[in-house]
Amino acid sequence: MDTDKNITATFNVVPRARIGNKVYGSLGSAYSAAIEGNTIEAKNIIFTGNFICNRSIQVMLQGGYDDSFSTHNDFTFVDGTFTISAGSIILDRIVIK
């Protein structure tokens, strides 16, 4: 190569959680985007790392969803600490390891 080249890349979020039709790559990013009364749907995978609920809102976290988010007959695992310091969260099909 004897001249500068340009390249364009597009990166898509691997959907691991969602609120409505909006997908997120982590539980933390979904929680950060949530508003009062939202339901965060999470795939039936293992989320590693710490999950901190520190906002004065109430949300529901439903786990165990399949890849298409059409059914939730399984469980979602959180492998790390799960801290609630403000607000409240209702857990459904969530296992904290």
mmCIF file of N, CA, C and O in Angstrom:
data_model
loop_
_atom_site.group_PDB
_atom_site.id
_atom_site.type_symbol
_atom_site.label_atom_id
_atom_site.label_comp_id
_atom_site.label_asym_id
_atom_site.label_seq_id
_atom_site.Cartn_x
_atom_site.Cartn_y
_atom_site.Cartn_z
ATOM 1 N N MET A 1 0.839 -1.173 0.000
ATOM 2 C CA MET A 1 0.000 0.000 0.000
ATOM 3 C C MET A 1 0.882 1.232 0.000
ATOM 4 O O MET A 1 1.782 1.356 0.821
ATOM 5 N N ASP A 2 0.551 2.124 -0.870
ATOM 6 C CA ASP A 2 1.350 3.334 -0.968
ATOM 7 C C ASP A 2 0.541 4.602 -0.668
ATOM 8 O O ASP A 2 1.092 5.688 -0.708
ATOM 9 N N THR A 3 -0.767 4.433 -0.355
ATOM 10 C CA THR A 3 -1.588 5.594 0.000
ATOM 11 C C THR A 3 -2.451 5.241 1.211
ATOM 12 O O THR A 3 -2.676 4.074 1.519
ATOM 13 N N ASP A 4 -2.952 6.283 1.869
ATOM 14 C CA ASP A 4 -3.848 6.053 2.992
ATOM 15 C C ASP A 4 -5.136 5.418 2.492
ATOM 16 O O ASP A 4 -5.614 5.711 1.389
ATOM 17 N N LYS A 5 -5.701 4.550 3.302
ATOM 18 C CA LYS A 5 -6.964 3.885 2.985
ATOM 19 C C LYS A 5 -7.968 4.175 4.087
ATOM 20 O O LYS A 5 -7.607 4.371 5.238
ATOM 21 N N ASN A 6 -9.228 4.187 3.744
ATOM 22 C CA ASN A 6 -10.315 4.346 4.702
ATOM 23 C C ASN A 6 -11.079 3.042 4.803
ATOM 24 O O ASN A 6 -11.211 2.321 3.820
ATOM 25 N N ILE A 7 -11.590 2.785 5.974
ATOM 26 C CA ILE A 7 -12.404 1.598 6.178
ATOM 27 C C ILE A 7 -13.569 1.974 7.073
ATOM 28 O O ILE A 7 -13.446 2.820 7.954
ATOM 29 N N THR A 8 -14.689 1.367 6.823
ATOM 30 C CA THR A 8 -15.880 1.584 7.633
ATOM 31 C C THR A 8 -16.301 0.247 8.218
ATOM 32 O O THR A 8 -16.297 -0.766 7.516
ATOM 33 N N ALA A 9 -16.656 0.244 9.494
ATOM 34 C CA ALA A 9 -17.108 -0.981 10.151
ATOM 35 C C ALA A 9 -18.402 -0.694 10.896
ATOM 36 O O ALA A 9 -18.598 0.403 11.422
ATOM 37 N N THR A 10 -19.270 -1.670 10.916
ATOM 38 C CA THR A 10 -20.513 -1.580 11.663
ATOM 39 C C THR A 10 -20.525 -2.688 12.707
ATOM 40 O O THR A 10 -20.267 -3.846 12.382
ATOM 41 N N PHE A 11 -20.788 -2.327 13.937
ATOM 42 C CA PHE A 11 -20.838 -3.304 15.015
ATOM 43 C C PHE A 11 -22.261 -3.350 15.555
ATOM 44 O O PHE A 11 -22.857 -2.327 15.847
ATOM 45 N N ASN A 12 -22.786 -4.541 15.680
ATOM 46 C CA ASN A 12 -24.131 -4.733 16.215
ATOM 47 C C ASN A 12 -24.041 -5.292 17.626
ATOM 48 O O ASN A 12 -23.172 -6.100 17.934
ATOM 49 N N VAL A 13 -24.960 -4.872 18.464
ATOM 50 C CA VAL A 13 -25.024 -5.367 19.835
ATOM 51 C C VAL A 13 -25.532 -6.805 19.800
ATOM 52 O O VAL A 13 -26.505 -7.113 19.122
ATOM 53 N N VAL A 14 -24.843 -7.687 20.525
ATOM 54 C CA VAL A 14 -25.344 -9.047 20.681
ATOM 55 C C VAL A 14 -26.458 -8.965 21.716
ATOM 56 O O VAL A 14 -26.217 -8.587 22.868
ATOM 57 N N PRO A 15 -27.694 -9.250 21.315
ATOM 58 C CA PRO A 15 -28.817 -9.050 22.236
ATOM 59 C C PRO A 15 -28.825 -10.071 23.370
ATOM 60 O O PRO A 15 -29.002 -11.260 23.140
ATOM 61 N N ARG A 16 -28.586 -9.588 24.571
ATOM 62 C CA ARG A 16 -28.623 -10.455 25.746
ATOM 63 C C ARG A 16 -29.787 -10.091 26.660
ATOM 64 O O ARG A 16 -30.213 -10.896 27.473
ATOM 65 N N ALA A 17 -30.271 -8.869 26.513
ATOM 66 C CA ALA A 17 -31.413 -8.395 27.299
ATOM 67 C C ALA A 17 -32.172 -7.398 26.437
ATOM 68 O O ALA A 17 -31.643 -6.866 25.464
ATOM 69 N N ARG A 18 -33.420 -7.166 26.819
ATOM 70 C CA ARG A 18 -34.191 -6.172 26.066
ATOM 71 C C ARG A 18 -35.275 -5.561 26.947
ATOM 72 O O ARG A 18 -35.706 -6.145 27.946
ATOM 73 N N ILE A 19 -35.682 -4.366 26.538
ATOM 74 C CA ILE A 19 -36.847 -3.686 27.094
ATOM 75 C C ILE A 19 -37.718 -3.361 25.891
ATOM 76 O O ILE A 19 -37.300 -2.607 25.012
ATOM 77 N N GLY A 20 -38.896 -3.953 25.825
ATOM 78 C CA GLY A 20 -39.719 -3.805 24.619
ATOM 79 C C GLY A 20 -38.986 -4.403 23.435
ATOM 80 O O GLY A 20 -38.555 -5.551 23.491
ATOM 81 N N ASN A 21 -38.786 -3.617 22.386
ATOM 82 C CA ASN A 21 -38.057 -4.088 21.208
ATOM 83 C C ASN A 21 -36.610 -3.600 21.158
ATOM 84 O O ASN A 21 -35.898 -3.878 20.209
ATOM 85 N N LYS A 22 -36.182 -2.866 22.163
ATOM 86 C CA LYS A 22 -34.817 -2.338 22.216
ATOM 87 C C LYS A 22 -33.907 -3.344 22.913
ATOM 88 O O LYS A 22 -34.178 -3.748 24.045
ATOM 89 N N VAL A 23 -32.833 -3.778 22.227
ATOM 90 C CA VAL A 23 -31.938 -4.791 22.789
ATOM 91 C C VAL A 23 -30.697 -4.153 23.407
ATOM 92 O O VAL A 23 -30.270 -3.066 23.015
ATOM 93 N N TYR A 24 -30.133 -4.868 24.382
ATOM 94 C CA TYR A 24 -28.957 -4.419 25.114
ATOM 95 C C TYR A 24 -27.980 -5.574 25.243
ATOM 96 O O TYR A 24 -28.374 -6.737 25.278
ATOM 97 N N GLY A 25 -26.707 -5.246 25.340
ATOM 98 C CA GLY A 25 -25.668 -6.256 25.441
ATOM 99 C C GLY A 25 -25.402 -6.738 26.848
ATOM 100 O O GLY A 25 -24.685 -7.712 27.048
ATOM 101 N N SER A 26 -25.996 -6.084 27.835
ATOM 102 C CA SER A 26 -25.772 -6.488 29.229
ATOM 103 C C SER A 26 -26.976 -6.110 30.078
ATOM 104 O O SER A 26 -27.797 -5.266 29.684
ATOM 105 N N LEU A 27 -27.055 -6.713 31.249
ATOM 106 C CA LEU A 27 -28.113 -6.336 32.186
ATOM 107 C C LEU A 27 -27.918 -4.909 32.667
ATOM 108 O O LEU A 27 -28.881 -4.158 32.821
ATOM 109 N N GLY A 28 -26.663 -4.533 32.889
ATOM 110 C CA GLY A 28 -26.370 -3.179 33.360
ATOM 111 C C GLY A 28 -26.811 -2.113 32.382
ATOM 112 O O GLY A 28 -27.375 -1.093 32.779
ATOM 113 N N SER A 29 -26.571 -2.332 31.093
ATOM 114 C CA SER A 29 -26.982 -1.322 30.107
ATOM 115 C C SER A 29 -28.505 -1.270 29.985
ATOM 116 O O SER A 29 -29.075 -0.194 29.808
ATOM 117 N N ALA A 30 -29.167 -2.414 30.123
ATOM 118 C CA ALA A 30 -30.640 -2.416 30.096
ATOM 119 C C ALA A 30 -31.182 -1.692 31.322
ATOM 120 O O ALA A 30 -32.100 -0.872 31.212
ATOM 121 N N TYR A 31 -30.612 -1.970 32.488
ATOM 122 C CA TYR A 31 -31.059 -1.309 33.712
ATOM 123 C C TYR A 31 -30.831 0.207 33.635
ATOM 124 O O TYR A 31 -31.688 0.990 34.042
ATOM 125 N N SER A 32 -29.715 0.617 33.087
ATOM 126 C CA SER A 32 -29.428 2.050 32.952
ATOM 127 C C SER A 32 -30.439 2.762 32.068
ATOM 128 O O SER A 32 -30.729 3.942 32.269
ATOM 129 N N ALA A 33 -30.975 2.049 31.091
ATOM 130 C CA ALA A 33 -31.950 2.643 30.171
ATOM 131 C C ALA A 33 -33.386 2.520 30.667
ATOM 132 O O ALA A 33 -34.285 3.172 30.134
ATOM 133 N N ALA A 34 -33.605 1.705 31.677
ATOM 134 C CA ALA A 34 -34.965 1.443 32.154
ATOM 135 C C ALA A 34 -35.576 2.672 32.818
ATOM 136 O O ALA A 34 -34.878 3.505 33.402
ATOM 137 N N ILE A 35 -36.894 2.750 32.708
ATOM 138 C CA ILE A 35 -37.653 3.761 33.439
ATOM 139 C C ILE A 35 -38.628 3.036 34.355
ATOM 140 O O ILE A 35 -38.823 1.823 34.250
ATOM 141 N N GLU A 36 -39.225 3.771 35.244
ATOM 142 C CA GLU A 36 -40.167 3.225 36.220
ATOM 143 C C GLU A 36 -41.159 2.267 35.563
ATOM 144 O O GLU A 36 -41.812 2.615 34.574
ATOM 145 N N GLY A 37 -41.249 1.058 36.120
ATOM 146 C CA GLY A 37 -42.240 0.087 35.668
ATOM 147 C C GLY A 37 -41.827 -0.777 34.495
ATOM 148 O O GLY A 37 -42.573 -1.674 34.105
ATOM 149 N N ASN A 38 -40.651 -0.537 33.913
ATOM 150 C CA ASN A 38 -40.194 -1.362 32.784
ATOM 151 C C ASN A 38 -39.956 -2.807 33.214
ATOM 152 O O ASN A 38 -39.651 -3.083 34.372
ATOM 153 N N THR A 39 -40.060 -3.703 32.233
ATOM 154 C CA THR A 39 -39.658 -5.092 32.408
ATOM 155 C C THR A 39 -38.438 -5.335 31.539
ATOM 156 O O THR A 39 -38.473 -5.104 30.332
ATOM 157 N N ILE A 40 -37.376 -5.782 32.168
ATOM 158 C CA ILE A 40 -36.156 -6.159 31.454
ATOM 159 C C ILE A 40 -36.228 -7.665 31.222
ATOM 160 O O ILE A 40 -36.371 -8.435 32.173
ATOM 161 N N GLU A 41 -36.174 -8.074 29.968
ATOM 162 C CA GLU A 41 -36.182 -9.489 29.627
ATOM 163 C C GLU A 41 -34.747 -9.917 29.350
ATOM 164 O O GLU A 41 -34.037 -9.251 28.595
ATOM 165 N N ALA A 42 -34.321 -11.025 29.957
ATOM 166 C CA ALA A 42 -32.940 -11.493 29.820
ATOM 167 C C ALA A 42 -32.917 -12.908 29.255
ATOM 168 O O ALA A 42 -33.753 -13.742 29.608
ATOM 169 N N LYS A 43 -31.957 -13.159 28.387
ATOM 170 C CA LYS A 43 -31.810 -14.488 27.802
ATOM 171 C C LYS A 43 -31.373 -15.516 28.848
ATOM 172 O O LYS A 43 -30.844 -15.166 29.894
ATOM 173 N N ASN A 44 -31.567 -16.766 28.507
ATOM 174 C CA ASN A 44 -31.201 -17.863 29.394
ATOM 175 C C ASN A 44 -29.704 -18.175 29.261
ATOM 176 O O ASN A 44 -29.303 -19.217 28.758
ATOM 177 N N ILE A 45 -28.917 -17.231 29.746
ATOM 178 C CA ILE A 45 -27.458 -17.342 29.707
ATOM 179 C C ILE A 45 -26.904 -16.995 31.085
ATOM 180 O O ILE A 45 -27.653 -16.646 31.996
ATOM 181 N N ILE A 46 -25.583 -17.065 31.211
ATOM 182 C CA ILE A 46 -24.909 -16.665 32.447
ATOM 183 C C ILE A 46 -24.323 -15.269 32.237
ATOM 184 O O ILE A 46 -23.511 -15.060 31.338
ATOM 185 N N PHE A 47 -24.770 -14.321 33.045
ATOM 186 C CA PHE A 47 -24.190 -12.974 33.052
ATOM 187 C C PHE A 47 -23.126 -12.958 34.146
ATOM 188 O O PHE A 47 -23.416 -13.293 35.292
ATOM 189 N N THR A 48 -21.908 -12.599 33.788
ATOM 190 C CA THR A 48 -20.847 -12.532 34.789
ATOM 191 C C THR A 48 -20.590 -11.080 35.160
ATOM 192 O O THR A 48 -20.798 -10.169 34.359
ATOM 193 N N GLY A 49 -20.162 -10.893 36.389
ATOM 194 C CA GLY A 49 -19.887 -9.544 36.870
ATOM 195 C C GLY A 49 -20.927 -9.111 37.875
ATOM 196 O O GLY A 49 -21.884 -9.820 38.171
ATOM 197 N N ASN A 50 -20.728 -7.939 38.401
ATOM 198 C CA ASN A 50 -21.610 -7.412 39.430
ATOM 199 C C ASN A 50 -22.748 -6.622 38.820
ATOM 200 O O ASN A 50 -22.576 -5.926 37.827
ATOM 201 N N PHE A 51 -23.917 -6.739 39.434
ATOM 202 C CA PHE A 51 -25.107 -6.026 38.979
ATOM 203 C C PHE A 51 -25.568 -5.131 40.119
ATOM 204 O O PHE A 51 -25.834 -5.599 41.221
ATOM 205 N N ILE A 52 -25.618 -3.824 39.862
ATOM 206 C CA ILE A 52 -25.942 -2.857 40.908
ATOM 207 C C ILE A 52 -27.205 -2.093 40.526
ATOM 208 O O ILE A 52 -27.273 -1.463 39.472
ATOM 209 N N CYS A 53 -28.201 -2.169 41.392
ATOM 210 C CA CYS A 53 -29.436 -1.403 41.227
ATOM 211 C C CYS A 53 -29.340 -0.207 42.160
ATOM 212 O O CYS A 53 -29.466 -0.359 43.377
ATOM 213 N N ASN A 54 -29.124 0.966 41.602
ATOM 214 C CA ASN A 54 -28.880 2.146 42.433
ATOM 215 C C ASN A 54 -29.709 3.351 41.987
ATOM 216 O O ASN A 54 -29.312 4.483 42.190
ATOM 217 N N ARG A 55 -30.857 3.066 41.372
ATOM 218 C CA ARG A 55 -31.734 4.148 40.921
ATOM 219 C C ARG A 55 -33.079 4.030 41.625
ATOM 220 O O ARG A 55 -33.541 2.927 41.909
ATOM 221 N N SER A 56 -33.717 5.126 41.887
ATOM 222 C CA SER A 56 -34.994 5.135 42.607
ATOM 223 C C SER A 56 -36.158 4.819 41.673
ATOM 224 O O SER A 56 -37.068 5.635 41.474
ATOM 225 N N ILE A 57 -36.119 3.617 41.098
ATOM 226 C CA ILE A 57 -37.191 3.152 40.225
ATOM 227 C C ILE A 57 -37.507 1.712 40.594
ATOM 228 O O ILE A 57 -36.718 1.035 41.259
ATOM 229 N N GLN A 58 -38.689 1.256 40.174
ATOM 230 C CA GLN A 58 -39.036 -0.155 40.311
ATOM 231 C C GLN A 58 -39.080 -0.764 38.929
ATOM 232 O O GLN A 58 -39.725 -0.216 38.024
ATOM 233 N N VAL A 59 -38.378 -1.862 38.745
ATOM 234 C CA VAL A 59 -38.391 -2.591 37.479
ATOM 235 C C VAL A 59 -38.565 -4.073 37.766
ATOM 236 O O VAL A 59 -38.365 -4.539 38.891
ATOM 237 N N MET A 60 -38.937 -4.821 36.742
ATOM 238 C CA MET A 60 -38.996 -6.270 36.831
ATOM 239 C C MET A 60 -37.901 -6.829 35.941
ATOM 240 O O MET A 60 -37.686 -6.332 34.829
ATOM 241 N N LEU A 61 -37.200 -7.842 36.430
ATOM 242 C CA LEU A 61 -36.194 -8.540 35.651
ATOM 243 C C LEU A 61 -36.687 -9.961 35.443
ATOM 244 O O LEU A 61 -36.754 -10.747 36.391
ATOM 245 N N GLN A 62 -37.091 -10.262 34.215
ATOM 246 C CA GLN A 62 -37.567 -11.598 33.864
ATOM 247 C C GLN A 62 -36.474 -12.329 33.111
ATOM 248 O O GLN A 62 -35.999 -11.845 32.084
ATOM 249 N N GLY A 63 -36.098 -13.486 33.600
ATOM 250 C CA GLY A 63 -35.036 -14.248 32.975
ATOM 251 C C GLY A 63 -35.531 -15.476 32.239
ATOM 252 O O GLY A 63 -36.725 -15.780 32.223
ATOM 253 N N GLY A 64 -34.568 -16.190 31.642
ATOM 254 C CA GLY A 64 -34.850 -17.461 31.007
ATOM 255 C C GLY A 64 -35.390 -17.407 29.601
ATOM 256 O O GLY A 64 -35.918 -18.405 29.095
ATOM 257 N N TYR A 65 -35.251 -16.277 28.925
ATOM 258 C CA TYR A 65 -35.793 -16.154 27.564
ATOM 259 C C TYR A 65 -34.927 -16.903 26.558
ATOM 260 O O TYR A 65 -33.702 -16.960 26.686
ATOM 261 N N ASP A 66 -35.585 -17.451 25.540
ATOM 262 C CA ASP A 66 -34.864 -18.102 24.446
ATOM 263 C C ASP A 66 -34.240 -17.046 23.541
ATOM 264 O O ASP A 66 -34.377 -15.845 23.784
ATOM 265 N N ASP A 67 -33.536 -17.482 22.499
ATOM 266 C CA ASP A 67 -32.811 -16.551 21.621
ATOM 267 C C ASP A 67 -33.709 -15.531 20.925
ATOM 268 O O ASP A 67 -33.272 -14.439 20.593
ATOM 269 N N SER A 68 -34.971 -15.880 20.702
ATOM 270 C CA SER A 68 -35.876 -14.950 20.016
ATOM 271 C C SER A 68 -36.734 -14.136 20.987
ATOM 272 O O SER A 68 -37.596 -13.374 20.565
ATOM 273 N N PHE A 69 -36.498 -14.309 22.291
ATOM 274 C CA PHE A 69 -37.276 -13.625 23.336
ATOM 275 C C PHE A 69 -38.767 -13.949 23.231
ATOM 276 O O PHE A 69 -39.608 -13.151 23.639
ATOM 277 N N SER A 70 -39.123 -15.115 22.703
ATOM 278 C CA SER A 70 -40.539 -15.445 22.561
ATOM 279 C C SER A 70 -41.087 -16.242 23.744
ATOM 280 O O SER A 70 -42.274 -16.152 24.042
ATOM 281 N N THR A 71 -40.238 -17.009 24.427
ATOM 282 C CA THR A 71 -40.679 -17.742 25.617
ATOM 283 C C THR A 71 -39.616 -17.612 26.703
ATOM 284 O O THR A 71 -38.446 -17.399 26.420
ATOM 285 N N HIS A 72 -40.059 -17.744 27.943
ATOM 286 C CA HIS A 72 -39.079 -17.745 29.044
ATOM 287 C C HIS A 72 -39.384 -18.924 29.975
ATOM 288 O O HIS A 72 -39.954 -18.793 31.030
ATOM 289 N N ASN A 73 -38.957 -20.093 29.506
ATOM 290 C CA ASN A 73 -39.166 -21.340 30.238
ATOM 291 C C ASN A 73 -37.909 -21.807 30.956
ATOM 292 O O ASN A 73 -37.907 -22.873 31.550
ATOM 293 N N ASP A 74 -36.847 -21.065 30.891
ATOM 294 C CA ASP A 74 -35.568 -21.459 31.475
ATOM 295 C C ASP A 74 -35.200 -20.433 32.548
ATOM 296 O O ASP A 74 -36.064 -19.726 33.046
ATOM 297 N N PHE A 75 -33.922 -20.355 32.886
ATOM 298 C CA PHE A 75 -33.448 -19.416 33.896
ATOM 299 C C PHE A 75 -32.287 -18.589 33.353
ATOM 300 O O PHE A 75 -31.571 -19.011 32.454
ATOM 301 N N THR A 76 -32.117 -17.425 33.927
ATOM 302 C CA THR A 76 -30.954 -16.576 33.684
ATOM 303 C C THR A 76 -30.121 -16.599 34.954
ATOM 304 O O THR A 76 -30.665 -16.504 36.052
ATOM 305 N N PHE A 77 -28.805 -16.725 34.790
ATOM 306 C CA PHE A 77 -27.901 -16.790 35.929
ATOM 307 C C PHE A 77 -27.061 -15.523 36.003
ATOM 308 O O PHE A 77 -26.589 -15.032 34.980
ATOM 309 N N VAL A 78 -26.905 -15.007 37.208
ATOM 310 C CA VAL A 78 -26.015 -13.878 37.469
ATOM 311 C C VAL A 78 -24.881 -14.426 38.327
ATOM 312 O O VAL A 78 -25.099 -14.829 39.476
ATOM 313 N N ASP A 79 -23.686 -14.479 37.763
ATOM 314 C CA ASP A 79 -22.517 -14.983 38.469
ATOM 315 C C ASP A 79 -21.697 -13.785 38.934
ATOM 316 O O ASP A 79 -20.842 -13.276 38.228
ATOM 317 N N GLY A 80 -22.024 -13.307 40.130
ATOM 318 C CA GLY A 80 -21.402 -12.118 40.699
ATOM 319 C C GLY A 80 -22.295 -11.598 41.809
ATOM 320 O O GLY A 80 -23.260 -12.248 42.206
ATOM 321 N N THR A 81 -21.997 -10.428 42.303
ATOM 322 C CA THR A 81 -22.841 -9.854 43.350
ATOM 323 C C THR A 81 -24.028 -9.137 42.725
ATOM 324 O O THR A 81 -23.955 -8.616 41.607
ATOM 325 N N PHE A 82 -25.117 -9.119 43.450
ATOM 326 C CA PHE A 82 -26.350 -8.460 43.021
ATOM 327 C C PHE A 82 -26.721 -7.522 44.156
ATOM 328 O O PHE A 82 -27.149 -7.956 45.219
ATOM 329 N N THR A 83 -26.517 -6.219 43.945
ATOM 330 C CA THR A 83 -26.696 -5.224 45.002
ATOM 331 C C THR A 83 -27.857 -4.301 44.671
ATOM 332 O O THR A 83 -27.928 -3.758 43.575
ATOM 333 N N ILE A 84 -28.760 -4.121 45.653
ATOM 334 C CA ILE A 84 -29.858 -3.161 45.515
ATOM 335 C C ILE A 84 -29.642 -2.086 46.571
ATOM 336 O O ILE A 84 -29.788 -2.340 47.766
ATOM 337 N N SER A 85 -29.261 -0.887 46.130
ATOM 338 C CA SER A 85 -29.016 0.208 47.078
ATOM 339 C C SER A 85 -30.064 1.303 46.984
ATOM 340 O O SER A 85 -30.103 2.193 47.823
ATOM 341 N N ALA A 86 -30.904 1.240 45.954
ATOM 342 C CA ALA A 86 -32.004 2.203 45.807
ATOM 343 C C ALA A 86 -33.061 1.568 44.914
ATOM 344 O O ALA A 86 -32.762 0.692 44.106
ATOM 345 N N GLY A 87 -34.287 2.019 45.065
ATOM 346 C CA GLY A 87 -35.366 1.493 44.249
ATOM 347 C C GLY A 87 -35.689 0.055 44.607
ATOM 348 O O GLY A 87 -35.339 -0.438 45.675
ATOM 349 N N SER A 88 -36.374 -0.631 43.697
ATOM 350 C CA SER A 88 -36.702 -2.033 43.930
ATOM 351 C C SER A 88 -36.718 -2.769 42.602
ATOM 352 O O SER A 88 -36.916 -2.171 41.538
ATOM 353 N N ILE A 89 -36.516 -4.079 42.697
ATOM 354 C CA ILE A 89 -36.495 -4.907 41.506
ATOM 355 C C ILE A 89 -37.199 -6.220 41.827
ATOM 356 O O ILE A 89 -36.969 -6.814 42.883
ATOM 357 N N ILE A 90 -38.074 -6.622 40.948
ATOM 358 C CA ILE A 90 -38.784 -7.897 41.085
ATOM 359 C C ILE A 90 -38.083 -8.883 40.167
ATOM 360 O O ILE A 90 -37.923 -8.625 38.970
ATOM 361 N N LEU A 91 -37.663 -10.018 40.728
ATOM 362 C CA LEU A 91 -36.937 -11.027 39.961
ATOM 363 C C LEU A 91 -37.862 -12.182 39.612
ATOM 364 O O LEU A 91 -38.604 -12.667 40.449
ATOM 365 N N ASP A 92 -37.769 -12.638 38.368
ATOM 366 C CA ASP A 92 -38.555 -13.769 37.894
ATOM 367 C C ASP A 92 -37.631 -14.652 37.045
ATOM 368 O O ASP A 92 -37.114 -14.191 36.036
ATOM 369 N N ARG A 93 -37.399 -15.887 37.485
ATOM 370 C CA ARG A 93 -36.559 -16.855 36.783
ATOM 371 C C ARG A 93 -35.093 -16.391 36.705
ATOM 372 O O ARG A 93 -34.424 -16.540 35.697
ATOM 373 N N ILE A 94 -34.627 -15.789 37.805
ATOM 374 C CA ILE A 94 -33.245 -15.322 37.948
ATOM 375 C C ILE A 94 -32.578 -16.118 39.056
ATOM 376 O O ILE A 94 -33.143 -16.261 40.149
ATOM 377 N N VAL A 95 -31.395 -16.647 38.788
ATOM 378 C CA VAL A 95 -30.604 -17.364 39.779
ATOM 379 C C VAL A 95 -29.321 -16.572 40.012
ATOM 380 O O VAL A 95 -28.590 -16.293 39.066
ATOM 381 N N ILE A 96 -29.072 -16.206 41.266
ATOM 382 C CA ILE A 96 -27.848 -15.476 41.612
ATOM 383 C C ILE A 96 -26.879 -16.483 42.207
ATOM 384 O O ILE A 96 -27.180 -17.145 43.205
ATOM 385 N N LYS A 97 -25.733 -16.610 41.544
ATOM 386 C CA LYS A 97 -24.737 -17.612 41.990
ATOM 387 C C LYS A 97 -23.748 -16.977 42.946
ATOM 388 O O LYS A 97 -23.419 -15.850 42.862
#
